[in-house]
Every structure is written in structure tokens, then in C-alpha cells.
PDB file of C-alpha atoms in Angstrom:
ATOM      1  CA  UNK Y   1       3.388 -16.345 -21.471  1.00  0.00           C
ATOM      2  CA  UNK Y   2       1.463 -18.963 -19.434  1.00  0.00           C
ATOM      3  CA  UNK Y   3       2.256 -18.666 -16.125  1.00  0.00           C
ATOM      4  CA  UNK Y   4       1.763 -22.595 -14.553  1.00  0.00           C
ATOM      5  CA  UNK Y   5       2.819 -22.034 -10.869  1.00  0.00           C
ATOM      6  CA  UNK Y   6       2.630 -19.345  -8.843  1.00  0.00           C
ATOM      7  CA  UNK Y   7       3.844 -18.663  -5.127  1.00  0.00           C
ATOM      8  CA  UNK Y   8       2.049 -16.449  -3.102  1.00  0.00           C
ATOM      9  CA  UNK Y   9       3.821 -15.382   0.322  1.00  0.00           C
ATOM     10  CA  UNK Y  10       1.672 -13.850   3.260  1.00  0.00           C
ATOM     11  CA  UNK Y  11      -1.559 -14.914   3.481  1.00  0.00           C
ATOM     12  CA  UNK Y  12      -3.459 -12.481   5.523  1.00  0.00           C
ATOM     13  CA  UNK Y  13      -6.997 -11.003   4.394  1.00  0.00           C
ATOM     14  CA  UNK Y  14      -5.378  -9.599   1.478  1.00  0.00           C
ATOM     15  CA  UNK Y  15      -3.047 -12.450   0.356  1.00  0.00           C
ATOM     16  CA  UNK Y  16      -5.135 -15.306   0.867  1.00  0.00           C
ATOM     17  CA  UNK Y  17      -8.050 -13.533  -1.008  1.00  0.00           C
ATOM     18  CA  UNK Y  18      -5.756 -13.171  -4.031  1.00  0.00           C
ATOM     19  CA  UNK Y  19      -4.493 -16.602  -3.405  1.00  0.00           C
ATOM     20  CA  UNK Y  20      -7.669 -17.877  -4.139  1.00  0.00           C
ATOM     21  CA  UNK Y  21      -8.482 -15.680  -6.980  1.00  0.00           C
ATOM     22  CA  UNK Y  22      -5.242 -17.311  -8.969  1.00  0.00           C
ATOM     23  CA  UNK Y  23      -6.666 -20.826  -7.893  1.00  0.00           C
ATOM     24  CA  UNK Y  24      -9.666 -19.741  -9.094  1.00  0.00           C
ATOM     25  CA  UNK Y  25      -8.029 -18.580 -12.895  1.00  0.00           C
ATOM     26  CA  UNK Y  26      -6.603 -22.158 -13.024  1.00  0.00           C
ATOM     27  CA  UNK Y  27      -3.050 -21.492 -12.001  1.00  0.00           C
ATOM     28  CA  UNK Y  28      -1.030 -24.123  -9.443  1.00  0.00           C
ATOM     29  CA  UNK Y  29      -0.908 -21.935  -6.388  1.00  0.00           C
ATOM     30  CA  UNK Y  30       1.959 -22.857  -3.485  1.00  0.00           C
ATOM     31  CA  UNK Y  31       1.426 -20.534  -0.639  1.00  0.00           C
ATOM     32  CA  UNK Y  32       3.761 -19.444   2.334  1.00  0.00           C
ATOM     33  CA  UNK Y  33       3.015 -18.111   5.294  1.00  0.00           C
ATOM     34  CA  UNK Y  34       3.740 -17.634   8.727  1.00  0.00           C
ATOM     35  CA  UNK Y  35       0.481 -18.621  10.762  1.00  0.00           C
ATOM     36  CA  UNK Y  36       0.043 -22.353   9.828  1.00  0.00           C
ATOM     37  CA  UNK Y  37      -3.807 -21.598   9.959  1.00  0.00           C
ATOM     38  CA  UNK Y  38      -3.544 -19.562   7.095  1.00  0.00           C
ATOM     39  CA  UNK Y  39      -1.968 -21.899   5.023  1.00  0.00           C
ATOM     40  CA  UNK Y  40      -4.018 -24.698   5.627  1.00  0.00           C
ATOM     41  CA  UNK Y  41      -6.952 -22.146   4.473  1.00  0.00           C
ATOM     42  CA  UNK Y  42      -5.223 -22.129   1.248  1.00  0.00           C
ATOM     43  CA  UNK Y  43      -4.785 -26.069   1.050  1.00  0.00           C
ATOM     44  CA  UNK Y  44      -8.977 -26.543   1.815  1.00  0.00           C
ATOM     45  CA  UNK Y  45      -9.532 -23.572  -0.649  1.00  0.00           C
ATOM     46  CA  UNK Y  46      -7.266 -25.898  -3.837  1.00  0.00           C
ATOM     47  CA  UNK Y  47      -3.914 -24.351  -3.399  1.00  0.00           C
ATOM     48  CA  UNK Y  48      -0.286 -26.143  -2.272  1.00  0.00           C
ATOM     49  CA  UNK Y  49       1.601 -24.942   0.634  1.00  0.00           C
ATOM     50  CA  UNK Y  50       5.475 -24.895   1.736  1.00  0.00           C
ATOM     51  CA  UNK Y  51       7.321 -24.931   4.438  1.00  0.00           C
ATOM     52  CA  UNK Y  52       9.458 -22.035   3.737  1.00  0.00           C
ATOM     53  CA  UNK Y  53       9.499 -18.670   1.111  1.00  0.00           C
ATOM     54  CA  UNK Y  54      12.372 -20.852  -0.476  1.00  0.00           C
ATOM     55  CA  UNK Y  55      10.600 -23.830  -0.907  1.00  0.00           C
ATOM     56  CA  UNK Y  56       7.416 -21.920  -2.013  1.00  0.00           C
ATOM     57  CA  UNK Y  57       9.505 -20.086  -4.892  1.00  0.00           C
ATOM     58  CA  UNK Y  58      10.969 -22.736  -5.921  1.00  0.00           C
ATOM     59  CA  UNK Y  59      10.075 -23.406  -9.731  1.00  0.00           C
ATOM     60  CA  UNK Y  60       7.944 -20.874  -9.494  1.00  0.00           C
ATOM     61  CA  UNK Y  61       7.011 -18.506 -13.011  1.00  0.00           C
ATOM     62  CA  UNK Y  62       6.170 -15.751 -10.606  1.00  0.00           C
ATOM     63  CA  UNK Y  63       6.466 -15.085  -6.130  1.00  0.00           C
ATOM     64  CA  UNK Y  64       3.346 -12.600  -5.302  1.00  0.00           C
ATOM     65  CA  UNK Y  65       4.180 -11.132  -2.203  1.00  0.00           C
ATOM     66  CA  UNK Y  66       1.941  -9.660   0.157  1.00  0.00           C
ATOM     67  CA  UNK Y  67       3.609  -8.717   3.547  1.00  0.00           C
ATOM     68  CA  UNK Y  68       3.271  -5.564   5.443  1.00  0.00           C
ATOM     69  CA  UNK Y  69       6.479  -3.625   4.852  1.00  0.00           C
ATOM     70  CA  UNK Y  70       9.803  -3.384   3.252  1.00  0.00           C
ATOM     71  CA  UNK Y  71      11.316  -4.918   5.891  1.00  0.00           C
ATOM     72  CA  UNK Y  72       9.683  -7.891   6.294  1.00  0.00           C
ATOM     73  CA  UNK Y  73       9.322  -7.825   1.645  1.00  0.00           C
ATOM     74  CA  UNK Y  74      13.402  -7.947   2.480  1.00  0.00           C
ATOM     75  CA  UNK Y  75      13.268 -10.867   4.900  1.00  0.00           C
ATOM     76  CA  UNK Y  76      11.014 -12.687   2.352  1.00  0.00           C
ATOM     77  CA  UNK Y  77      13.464 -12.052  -0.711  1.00  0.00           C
ATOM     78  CA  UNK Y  78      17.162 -12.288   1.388  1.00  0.00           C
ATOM     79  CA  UNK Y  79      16.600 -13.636   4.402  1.00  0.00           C
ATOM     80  CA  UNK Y  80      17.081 -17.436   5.840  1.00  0.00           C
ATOM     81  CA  UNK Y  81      15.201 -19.755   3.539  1.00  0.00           C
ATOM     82  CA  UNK Y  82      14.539 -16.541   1.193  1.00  0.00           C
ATOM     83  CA  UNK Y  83      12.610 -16.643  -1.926  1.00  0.00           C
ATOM     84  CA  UNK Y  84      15.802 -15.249  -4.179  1.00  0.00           C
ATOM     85  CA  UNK Y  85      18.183 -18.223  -2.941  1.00  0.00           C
ATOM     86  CA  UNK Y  86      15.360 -19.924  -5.264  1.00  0.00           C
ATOM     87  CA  UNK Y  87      14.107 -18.008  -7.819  1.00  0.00           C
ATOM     88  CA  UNK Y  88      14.926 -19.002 -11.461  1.00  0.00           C
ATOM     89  CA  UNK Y  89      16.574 -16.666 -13.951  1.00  0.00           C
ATOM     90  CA  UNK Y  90      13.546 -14.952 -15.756  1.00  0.00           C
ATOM     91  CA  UNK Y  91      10.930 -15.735 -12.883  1.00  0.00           C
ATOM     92  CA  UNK Y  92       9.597 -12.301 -11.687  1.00  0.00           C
ATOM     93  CA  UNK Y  93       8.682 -11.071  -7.918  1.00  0.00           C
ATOM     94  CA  UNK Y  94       5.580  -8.956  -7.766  1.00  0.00           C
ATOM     95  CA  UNK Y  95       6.067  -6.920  -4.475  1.00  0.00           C
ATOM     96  CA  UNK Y  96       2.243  -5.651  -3.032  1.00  0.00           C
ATOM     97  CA  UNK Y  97       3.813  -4.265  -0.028  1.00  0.00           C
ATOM     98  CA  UNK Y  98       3.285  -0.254   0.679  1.00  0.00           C
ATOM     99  CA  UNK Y  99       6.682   1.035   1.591  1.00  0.00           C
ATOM    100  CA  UNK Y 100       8.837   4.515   0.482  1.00  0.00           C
ATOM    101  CA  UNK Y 101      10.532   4.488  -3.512  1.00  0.00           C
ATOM    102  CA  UNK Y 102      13.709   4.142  -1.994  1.00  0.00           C
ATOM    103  CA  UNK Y 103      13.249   1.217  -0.064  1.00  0.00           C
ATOM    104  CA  UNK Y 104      11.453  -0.235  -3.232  1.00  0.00           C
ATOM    105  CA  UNK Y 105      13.719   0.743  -5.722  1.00  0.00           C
ATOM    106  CA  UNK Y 106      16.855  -0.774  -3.114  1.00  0.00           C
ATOM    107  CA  UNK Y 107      15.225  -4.113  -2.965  1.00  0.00           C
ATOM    108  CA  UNK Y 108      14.665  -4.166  -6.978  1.00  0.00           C
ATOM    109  CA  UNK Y 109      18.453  -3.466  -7.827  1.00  0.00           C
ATOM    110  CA  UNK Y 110      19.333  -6.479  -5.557  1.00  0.00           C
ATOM    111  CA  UNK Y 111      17.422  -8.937  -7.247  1.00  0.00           C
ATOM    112  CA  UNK Y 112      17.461  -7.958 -10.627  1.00  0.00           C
ATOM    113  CA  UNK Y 113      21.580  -8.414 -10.301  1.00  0.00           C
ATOM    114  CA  UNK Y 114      20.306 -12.243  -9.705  1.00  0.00           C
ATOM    115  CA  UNK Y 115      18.611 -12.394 -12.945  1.00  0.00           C
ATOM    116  CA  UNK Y 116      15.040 -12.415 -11.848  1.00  0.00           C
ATOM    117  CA  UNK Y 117      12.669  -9.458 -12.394  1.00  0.00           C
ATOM    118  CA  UNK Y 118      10.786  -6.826  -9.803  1.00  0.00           C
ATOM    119  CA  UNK Y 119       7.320  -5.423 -10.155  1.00  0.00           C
ATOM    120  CA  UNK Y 120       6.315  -2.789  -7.862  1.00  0.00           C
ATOM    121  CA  UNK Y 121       2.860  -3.592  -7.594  1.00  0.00           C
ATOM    122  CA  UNK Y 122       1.328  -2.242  -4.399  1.00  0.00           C
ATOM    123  CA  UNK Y 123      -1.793  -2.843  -4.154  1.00  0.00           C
ATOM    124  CA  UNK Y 124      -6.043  -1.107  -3.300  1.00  0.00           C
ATOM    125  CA  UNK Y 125      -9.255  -2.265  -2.599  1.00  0.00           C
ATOM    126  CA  UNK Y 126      -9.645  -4.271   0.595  1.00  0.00           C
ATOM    127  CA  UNK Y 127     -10.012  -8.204   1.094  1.00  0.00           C
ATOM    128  CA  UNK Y 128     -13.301  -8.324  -0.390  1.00  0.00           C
ATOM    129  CA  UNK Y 129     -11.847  -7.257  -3.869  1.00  0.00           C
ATOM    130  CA  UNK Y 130      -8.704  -9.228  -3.198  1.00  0.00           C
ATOM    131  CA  UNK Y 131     -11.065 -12.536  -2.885  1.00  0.00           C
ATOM    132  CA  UNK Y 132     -12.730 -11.122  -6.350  1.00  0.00           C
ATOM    133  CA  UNK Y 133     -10.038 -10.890  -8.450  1.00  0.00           C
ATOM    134  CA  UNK Y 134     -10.656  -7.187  -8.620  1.00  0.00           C
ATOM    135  CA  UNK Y 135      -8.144  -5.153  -6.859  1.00  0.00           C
ATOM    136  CA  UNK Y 136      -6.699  -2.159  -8.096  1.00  0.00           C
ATOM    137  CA  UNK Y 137      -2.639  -2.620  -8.544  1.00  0.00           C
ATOM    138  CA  UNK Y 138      -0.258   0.826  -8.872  1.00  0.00           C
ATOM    139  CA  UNK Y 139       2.061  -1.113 -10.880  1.00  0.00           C
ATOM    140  CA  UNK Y 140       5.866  -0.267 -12.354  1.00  0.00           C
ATOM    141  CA  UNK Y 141       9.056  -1.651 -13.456  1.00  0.00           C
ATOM    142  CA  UNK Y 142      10.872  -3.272 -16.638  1.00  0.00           C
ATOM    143  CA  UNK Y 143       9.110  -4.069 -19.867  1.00  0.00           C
ATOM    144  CA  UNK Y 144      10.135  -7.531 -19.044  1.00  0.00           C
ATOM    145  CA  UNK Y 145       8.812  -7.837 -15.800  1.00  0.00           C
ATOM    146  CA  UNK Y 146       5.335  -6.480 -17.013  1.00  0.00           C
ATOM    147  CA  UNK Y 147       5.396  -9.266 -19.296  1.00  0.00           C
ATOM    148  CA  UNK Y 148       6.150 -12.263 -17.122  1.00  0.00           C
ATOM    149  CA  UNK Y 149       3.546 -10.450 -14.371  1.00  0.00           C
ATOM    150  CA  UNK Y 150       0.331  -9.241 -16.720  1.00  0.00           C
ATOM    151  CA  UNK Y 151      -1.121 -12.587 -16.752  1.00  0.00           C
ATOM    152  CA  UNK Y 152      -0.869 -12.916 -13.066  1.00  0.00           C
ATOM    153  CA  UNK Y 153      -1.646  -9.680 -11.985  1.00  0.00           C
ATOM    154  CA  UNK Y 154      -4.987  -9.886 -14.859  1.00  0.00           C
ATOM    155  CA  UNK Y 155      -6.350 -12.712 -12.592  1.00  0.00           C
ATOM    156  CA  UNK Y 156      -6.127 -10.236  -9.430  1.00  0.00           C
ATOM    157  CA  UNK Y 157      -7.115  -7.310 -10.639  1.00  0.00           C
ATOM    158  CA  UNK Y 158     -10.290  -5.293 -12.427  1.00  0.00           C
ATOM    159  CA  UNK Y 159      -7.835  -2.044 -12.636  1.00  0.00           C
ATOM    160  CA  UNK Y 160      -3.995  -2.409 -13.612  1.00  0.00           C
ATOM    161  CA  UNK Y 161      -2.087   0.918 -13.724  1.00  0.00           C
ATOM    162  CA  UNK Y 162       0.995   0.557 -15.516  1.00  0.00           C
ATOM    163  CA  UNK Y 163       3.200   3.789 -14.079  1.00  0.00           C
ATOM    164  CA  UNK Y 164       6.567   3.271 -15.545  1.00  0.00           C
ATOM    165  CA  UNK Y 165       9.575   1.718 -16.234  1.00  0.00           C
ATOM    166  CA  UNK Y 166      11.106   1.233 -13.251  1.00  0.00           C
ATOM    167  CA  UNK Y 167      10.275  -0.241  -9.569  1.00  0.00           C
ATOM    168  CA  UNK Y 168       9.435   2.864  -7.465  1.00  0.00           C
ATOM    169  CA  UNK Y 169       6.822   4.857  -9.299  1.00  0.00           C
ATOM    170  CA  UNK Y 170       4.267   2.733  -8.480  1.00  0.00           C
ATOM    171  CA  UNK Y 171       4.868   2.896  -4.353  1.00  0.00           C
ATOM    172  CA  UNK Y 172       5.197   6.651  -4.909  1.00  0.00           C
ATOM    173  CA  UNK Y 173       1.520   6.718  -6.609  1.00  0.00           C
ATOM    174  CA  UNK Y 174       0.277   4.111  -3.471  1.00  0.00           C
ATOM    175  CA  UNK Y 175       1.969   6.658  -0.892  1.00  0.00           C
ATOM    176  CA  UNK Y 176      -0.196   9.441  -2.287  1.00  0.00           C
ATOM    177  CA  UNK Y 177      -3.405   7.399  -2.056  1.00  0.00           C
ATOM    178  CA  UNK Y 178      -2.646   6.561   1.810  1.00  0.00           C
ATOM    179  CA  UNK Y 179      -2.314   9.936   2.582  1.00  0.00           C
ATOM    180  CA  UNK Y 180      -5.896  10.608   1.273  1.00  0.00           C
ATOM    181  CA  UNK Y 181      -6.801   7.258   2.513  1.00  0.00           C
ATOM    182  CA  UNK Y 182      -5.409   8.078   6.224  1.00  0.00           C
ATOM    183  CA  UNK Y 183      -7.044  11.732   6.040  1.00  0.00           C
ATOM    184  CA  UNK Y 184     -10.428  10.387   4.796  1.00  0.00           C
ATOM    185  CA  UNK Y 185     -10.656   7.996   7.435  1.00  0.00           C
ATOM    186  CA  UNK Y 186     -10.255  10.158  10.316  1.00  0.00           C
ATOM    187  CA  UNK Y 187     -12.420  12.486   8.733  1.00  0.00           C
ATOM    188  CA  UNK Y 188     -14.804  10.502   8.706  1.00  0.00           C
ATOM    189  CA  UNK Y 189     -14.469   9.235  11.974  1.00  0.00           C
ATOM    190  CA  UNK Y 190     -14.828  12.696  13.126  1.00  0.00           C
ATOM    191  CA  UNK Y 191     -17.947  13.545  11.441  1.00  0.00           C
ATOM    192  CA  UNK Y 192     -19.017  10.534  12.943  1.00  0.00           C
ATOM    193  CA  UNK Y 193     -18.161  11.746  16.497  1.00  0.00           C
ATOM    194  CA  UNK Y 194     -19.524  15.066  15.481  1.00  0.00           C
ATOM    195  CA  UNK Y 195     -23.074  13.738  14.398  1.00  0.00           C
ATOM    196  CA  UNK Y 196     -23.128  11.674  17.569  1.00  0.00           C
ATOM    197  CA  UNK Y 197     -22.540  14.796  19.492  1.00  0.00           C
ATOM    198  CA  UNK Y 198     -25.472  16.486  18.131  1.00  0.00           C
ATOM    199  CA  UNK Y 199     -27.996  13.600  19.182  1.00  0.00           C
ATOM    200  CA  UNK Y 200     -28.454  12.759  14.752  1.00  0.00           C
ATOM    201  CA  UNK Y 201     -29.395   9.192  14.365  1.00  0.00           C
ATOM    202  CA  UNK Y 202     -26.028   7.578  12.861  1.00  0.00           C
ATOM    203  CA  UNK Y 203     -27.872   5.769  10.245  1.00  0.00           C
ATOM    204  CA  UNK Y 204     -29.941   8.132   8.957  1.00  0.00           C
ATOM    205  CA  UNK Y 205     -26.883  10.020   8.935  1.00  0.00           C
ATOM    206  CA  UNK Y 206     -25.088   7.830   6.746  1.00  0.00           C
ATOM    207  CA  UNK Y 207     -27.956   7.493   4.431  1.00  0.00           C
ATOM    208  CA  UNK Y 208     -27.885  11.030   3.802  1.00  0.00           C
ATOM    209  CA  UNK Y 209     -24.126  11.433   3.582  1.00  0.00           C
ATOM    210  CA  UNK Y 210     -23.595   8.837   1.633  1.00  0.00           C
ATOM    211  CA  UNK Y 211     -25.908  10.543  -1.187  1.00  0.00           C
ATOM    212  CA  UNK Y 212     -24.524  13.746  -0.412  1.00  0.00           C
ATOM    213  CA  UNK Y 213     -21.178  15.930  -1.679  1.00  0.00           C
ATOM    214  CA  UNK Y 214     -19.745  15.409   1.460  1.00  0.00           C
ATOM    215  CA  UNK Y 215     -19.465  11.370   1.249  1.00  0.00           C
ATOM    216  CA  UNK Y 216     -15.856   9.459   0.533  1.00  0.00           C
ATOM    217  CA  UNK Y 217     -15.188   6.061  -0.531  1.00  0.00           C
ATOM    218  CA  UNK Y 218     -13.838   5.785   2.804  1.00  0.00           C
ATOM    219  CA  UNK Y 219     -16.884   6.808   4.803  1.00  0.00           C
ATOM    220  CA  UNK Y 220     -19.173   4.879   3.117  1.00  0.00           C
ATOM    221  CA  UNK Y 221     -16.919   1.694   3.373  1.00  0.00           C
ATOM    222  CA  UNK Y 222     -15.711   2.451   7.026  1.00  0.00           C
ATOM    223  CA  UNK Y 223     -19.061   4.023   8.912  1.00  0.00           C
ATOM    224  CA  UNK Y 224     -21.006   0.805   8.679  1.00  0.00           C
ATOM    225  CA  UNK Y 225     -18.263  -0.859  10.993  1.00  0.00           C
ATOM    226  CA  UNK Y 226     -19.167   2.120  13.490  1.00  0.00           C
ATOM    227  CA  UNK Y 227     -22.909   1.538  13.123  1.00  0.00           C
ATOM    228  CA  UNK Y 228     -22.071  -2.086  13.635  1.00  0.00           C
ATOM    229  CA  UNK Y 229     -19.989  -1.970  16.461  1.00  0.00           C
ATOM    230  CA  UNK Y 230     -17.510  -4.294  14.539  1.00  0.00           C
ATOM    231  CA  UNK Y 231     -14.271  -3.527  14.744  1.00  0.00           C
ATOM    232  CA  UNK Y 232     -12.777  -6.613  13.802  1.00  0.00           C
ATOM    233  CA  UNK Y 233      -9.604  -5.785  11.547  1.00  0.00           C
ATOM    234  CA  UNK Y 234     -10.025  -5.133   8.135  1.00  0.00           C
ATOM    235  CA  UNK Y 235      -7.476  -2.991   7.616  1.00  0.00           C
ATOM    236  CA  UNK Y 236      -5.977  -2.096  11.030  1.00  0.00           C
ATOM    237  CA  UNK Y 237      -5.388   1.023  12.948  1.00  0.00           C
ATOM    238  CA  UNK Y 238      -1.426   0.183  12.693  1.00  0.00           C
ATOM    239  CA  UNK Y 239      -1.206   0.267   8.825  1.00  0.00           C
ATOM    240  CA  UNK Y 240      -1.875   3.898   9.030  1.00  0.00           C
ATOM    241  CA  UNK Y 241       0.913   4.871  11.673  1.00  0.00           C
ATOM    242  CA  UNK Y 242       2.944   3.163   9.570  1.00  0.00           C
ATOM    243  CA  UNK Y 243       1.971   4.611   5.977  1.00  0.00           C
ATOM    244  CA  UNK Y 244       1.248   8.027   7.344  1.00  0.00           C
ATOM    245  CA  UNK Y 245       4.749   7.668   9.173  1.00  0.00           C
ATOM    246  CA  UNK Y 246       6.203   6.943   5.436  1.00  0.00           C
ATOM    247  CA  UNK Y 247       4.381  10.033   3.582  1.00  0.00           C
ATOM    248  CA  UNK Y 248       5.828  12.409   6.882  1.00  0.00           C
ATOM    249  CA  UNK Y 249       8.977  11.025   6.801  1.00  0.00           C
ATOM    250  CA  UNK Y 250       9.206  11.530   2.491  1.00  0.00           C
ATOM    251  CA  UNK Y 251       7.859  14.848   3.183  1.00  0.00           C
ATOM    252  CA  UNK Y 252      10.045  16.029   5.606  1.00  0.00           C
ATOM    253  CA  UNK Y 253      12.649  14.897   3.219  1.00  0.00           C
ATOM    254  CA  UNK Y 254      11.324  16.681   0.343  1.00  0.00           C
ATOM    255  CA  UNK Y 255      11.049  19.108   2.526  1.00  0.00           C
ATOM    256  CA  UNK Y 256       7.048  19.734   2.084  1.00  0.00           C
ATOM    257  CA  UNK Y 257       4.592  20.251   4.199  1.00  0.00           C
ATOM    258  CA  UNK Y 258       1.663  17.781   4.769  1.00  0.00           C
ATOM    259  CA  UNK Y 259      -0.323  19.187   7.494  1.00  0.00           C
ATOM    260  CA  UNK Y 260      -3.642  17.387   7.249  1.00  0.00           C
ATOM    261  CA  UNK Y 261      -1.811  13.895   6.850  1.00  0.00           C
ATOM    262  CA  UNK Y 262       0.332  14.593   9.751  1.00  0.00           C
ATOM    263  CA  UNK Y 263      -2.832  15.434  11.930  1.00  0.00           C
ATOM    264  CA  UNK Y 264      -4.311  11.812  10.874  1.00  0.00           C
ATOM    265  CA  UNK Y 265      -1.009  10.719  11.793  1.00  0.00           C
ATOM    266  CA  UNK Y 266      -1.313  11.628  15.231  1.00  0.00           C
ATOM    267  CA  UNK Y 267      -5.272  10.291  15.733  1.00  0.00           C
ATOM    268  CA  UNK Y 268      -3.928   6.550  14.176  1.00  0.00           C
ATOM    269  CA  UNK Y 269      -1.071   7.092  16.746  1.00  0.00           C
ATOM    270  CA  UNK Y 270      -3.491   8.109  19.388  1.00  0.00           C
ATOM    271  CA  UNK Y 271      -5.828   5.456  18.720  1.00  0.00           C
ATOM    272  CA  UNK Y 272      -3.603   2.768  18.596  1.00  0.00           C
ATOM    273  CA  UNK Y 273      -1.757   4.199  22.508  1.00  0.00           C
ATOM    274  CA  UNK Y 274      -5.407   3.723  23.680  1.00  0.00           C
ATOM    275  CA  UNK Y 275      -4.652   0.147  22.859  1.00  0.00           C
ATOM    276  CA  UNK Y 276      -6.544  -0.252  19.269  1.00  0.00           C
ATOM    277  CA  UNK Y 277      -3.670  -0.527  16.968  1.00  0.00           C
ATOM    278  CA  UNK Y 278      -4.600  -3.768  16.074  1.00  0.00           C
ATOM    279  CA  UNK Y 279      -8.430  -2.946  15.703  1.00  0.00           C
ATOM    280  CA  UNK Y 280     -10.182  -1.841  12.210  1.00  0.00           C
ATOM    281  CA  UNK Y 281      -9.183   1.615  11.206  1.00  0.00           C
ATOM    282  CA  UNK Y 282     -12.634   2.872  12.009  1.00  0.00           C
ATOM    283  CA  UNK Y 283     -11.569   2.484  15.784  1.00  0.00           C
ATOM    284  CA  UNK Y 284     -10.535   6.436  15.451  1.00  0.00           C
ATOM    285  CA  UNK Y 285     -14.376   6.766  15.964  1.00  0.00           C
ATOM    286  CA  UNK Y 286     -13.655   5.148  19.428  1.00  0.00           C
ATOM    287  CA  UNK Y 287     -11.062   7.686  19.966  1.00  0.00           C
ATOM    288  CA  UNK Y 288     -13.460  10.986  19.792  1.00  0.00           C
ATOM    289  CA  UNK Y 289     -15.766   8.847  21.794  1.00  0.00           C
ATOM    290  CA  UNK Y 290     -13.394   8.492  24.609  1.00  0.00           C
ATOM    291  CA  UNK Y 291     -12.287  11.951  24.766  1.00  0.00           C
ATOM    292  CA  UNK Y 292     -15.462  14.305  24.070  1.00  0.00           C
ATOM    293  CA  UNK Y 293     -17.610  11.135  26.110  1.00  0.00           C
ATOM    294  CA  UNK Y 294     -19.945  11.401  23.044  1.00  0.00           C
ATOM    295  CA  UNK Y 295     -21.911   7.847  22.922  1.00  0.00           C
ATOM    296  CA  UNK Y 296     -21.538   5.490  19.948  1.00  0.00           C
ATOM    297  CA  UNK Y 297     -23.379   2.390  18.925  1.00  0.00           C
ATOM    298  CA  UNK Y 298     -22.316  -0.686  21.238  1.00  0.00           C
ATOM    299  CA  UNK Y 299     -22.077  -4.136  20.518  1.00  0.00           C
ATOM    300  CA  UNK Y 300     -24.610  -7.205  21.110  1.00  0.00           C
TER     301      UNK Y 300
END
């Protein structure tokens, strides 16, 4: 299947990054999204935009959809001017956002009974792999949906896990990585703090971390921000209260206990009371500076 068209709804770091990498693999791109300044970035960049998630999905083969969470994913599929009033019979909705199996698996049953398809197909790897075309995507649902959705999801991604059959398993695989994503991050934040406390020099410390057994993906992509001073929003501090609030809450339901998630939990929660929730992630850094008084690099 050759997929002409192709909406893409929010266009944030991640979604206009992945926008551009379907432009880029010759589809016709019609984007949607709230902040008018977005969507004009996808006009300059080659792509169509729309006035409304209706209007967007509209004709469309498949509706990417990269929002935040499964309640705005349900204002984009059923609410006023939503993208289901539209879709045709056979198109398929590739949902990127990171929310519970339940709420996934709720939203899938609703618009299947319309006759279009659901792909949970939450998504890793930042906006710099998003505006590569090399994101990994946690990906499940029908045989059918796969099909209308590989050649789409090919142009976005290097890595394309397909979990299973139906919509859910893949935002249960994606709720395990943001636990170790959350916990990573904070750790390293503290290590951070920690070296700072001791007088090391930061970037000799990440040079030797970073070649060490003690390094993370998420250290070596997040430090540089603290050696930087840049805390412009990457991925920001209020993703994590809200994906580490998910993996408590399905714990807690399970019941099982998730100690070391629930203690990031409470430093993104911290961090973003000290009034950094919109900040990069890294900010938790900022935290341990501002209660031990430990001194961190400052901006130009």
C-alpha cells in the first residue's frame, strides 16, 4: 500500500520533526495543530496545513498523532471538529501518545466500531531522531492496521517493534521504558549534584562517566544541558510527573511496588513546584542545587 496523504496532528518538537521526515519520503503531508506558529513551520518546511483535526483527516490514508496524553489523543479523535467524524473506512490512526493500556485500548474499541483502524505506536528517541526519520516506535494492534501504517511508520523510524495484536501492548512496553527513563534522569541529575559537591570539574566528569560502567543513555544525552546551562525544553520536567504518575498509578493497581520510580516521581514533582515544570528534564539538577546550595554551571 502507497500511502499518498498523510495528516499529522500536534506539531511540537516531536511532531513537526516527523512531519518533516514524511515530507521528506515524498508523502503529501496536511498538518494540524494548535499554535498557528507551528503550522506555518510545516507549510515553509513543504507540508499543507488545516484548520481543524477534521479537516486535516479528511481523505487522509493515515492521521499520525502526536499529542501529550490520552486525553487530549481523545479530544483529537471525538471531540468538536474530531479526526473520526472524518476518517474513511480503512484509513488507520497511529496514536504516539504515552498513556496507560486501558486508556489506549478504550480509545481503540471506539474507533475501530467506525471502521477505521488503531495503532498503538508510542513513540522514543527525542526531536533530533524525530527530524531524522529514526525514532524508535513500541508499536501494536491488528494485522490490518500494521499494514495500512508500515509504510508510514518506515519513513519515521530506524527501529519498529511490532508487540502484538492488539492496541495496548505497545503503551505497556513505553510505560516500562519511562520508568527507567524517569529513574535514569534523576539519577543522573544527582550524580551531577553529587560531583558538584565534591569540587570535580563537571566536564571532566562527564568525559569519564560517559566511558565508564556507570554512564546511561540518559546521562550522556541530558548532562550536556547541565554543563550548558540550557534548559530550554526538550523533553520537559512535566512529561515525567505525568508518566511516572501513570507507572504509580498501574502499579498501585497491580498492586506492585515501584519504589525507585516513585522516588523520581517525587524529584519531577518537586522540580516542577519550584516552578520548572515546563523546563528540560535536566532541571532536577537545579533542584539538588537549590537545596544542598551546591553550585552548578550558569548561563552567559
Amino acid at each position: 500500500m502507497t500511502t499518498a496523504r498523510i495528516a499529522v496532528i500536534g506539531l511540537g518538537s516531536m511532531g513537526f520533526g516527523m512531519a518533516v521526515s514524511l515530507v521528506r519520503a515524498g508523502f503529501a503531508v496536511v498538518g494540524y495543530d494548535v499554535v498557528a506558529a507551528n503550522a506555518q513551520r510545516l507549510a515553509d518546511a513543504g507540508g499543507d496545513v488545516a484548520a481543524t483535526p477534521a479537516a486535516a483527516a479528511a481523505g487522509a490514508d493515515a492521521v499520525v498523532c502526536v499529542v501529550v496524553n490520552a486525553a487530549q489523543t481523545e479530544a483529537i479523535l471525538f471531540g468538536a471538529d474530531g479526526c473520526a467524524a472524518t476518517m474513511a473506512p480503512g484509513a488507520v490512526f497511529i496514536s504516539c501518545a504515552t498513556m496507560a493500556p486501558d486508556a489506549v485500548r478504550a480509545l481503540a474499541a471506539r474507533l475501530e466500531a467506525q471502521g477505521a483502524h488503531y495503532l498503538d505506536a508510542p513513540i522514543s528517541g527525542g526531536a533530533a531522531r524525530a527530524a531524522e526519520g529514526k525514532l524508535t516506535v513500541l508499536a501494536s494492534g491488528s494485522a490490518a492496521a500494521f499494514a495500512r501504517a508500515r509504510p508510514v511508520l518506515q519513513a519515521l523510524a530506524a527501529t519498529l517493534h511490532e508487540l502484538g495484536d492488539a492496541p495496548g501492548i505497545g503503551a505497556g512496553f513505553k510505560m516500562v521504558n519511562q520508568l527507567l527513563a524517569g529513574v535514569h534522569i534523576a539519577a543522573a541529575c544527582e550524580a551531577v549534584a553529587f560531583g558538584a559537591s565534591l569540587g570535580l570539574d563537571l566536564r571532566k566528569l562527564y568525559e569519564v562517566i560517559t566511558g565508564s560502567a556507570g554512564n546511561s543513555w540518559m546521562f550522556e544525552n541530558r548532562v550536556p544541558h547541565i554543563l550548558d546551562a540550557d534548559y530550554a525544553p526538550r523533553s520537559a520536567v512535566n512529561i515525567f510527573t505525568k508518566d511516572l504518575g501513570i507507572v504509580l498509578d498501574m502499579a498501585r493497581s497491580a498492586p506492585l511496588a515501584v519504589p525507585m520510580a516513585g522516588s523520581a516521581l517525587q524529584l519531577f514533582l518537586m522540580t516542577a513546584a519550584a516552578g520548572m515544570g515546563r523546563d528540560d528534564d535536566a532541571s532536577v539538577a537545579r533542584l539538588f542545587a537549590m537545596i544542598s546550595g551546591v553550585q552548578l554551571p550558569e548561563g552567559q
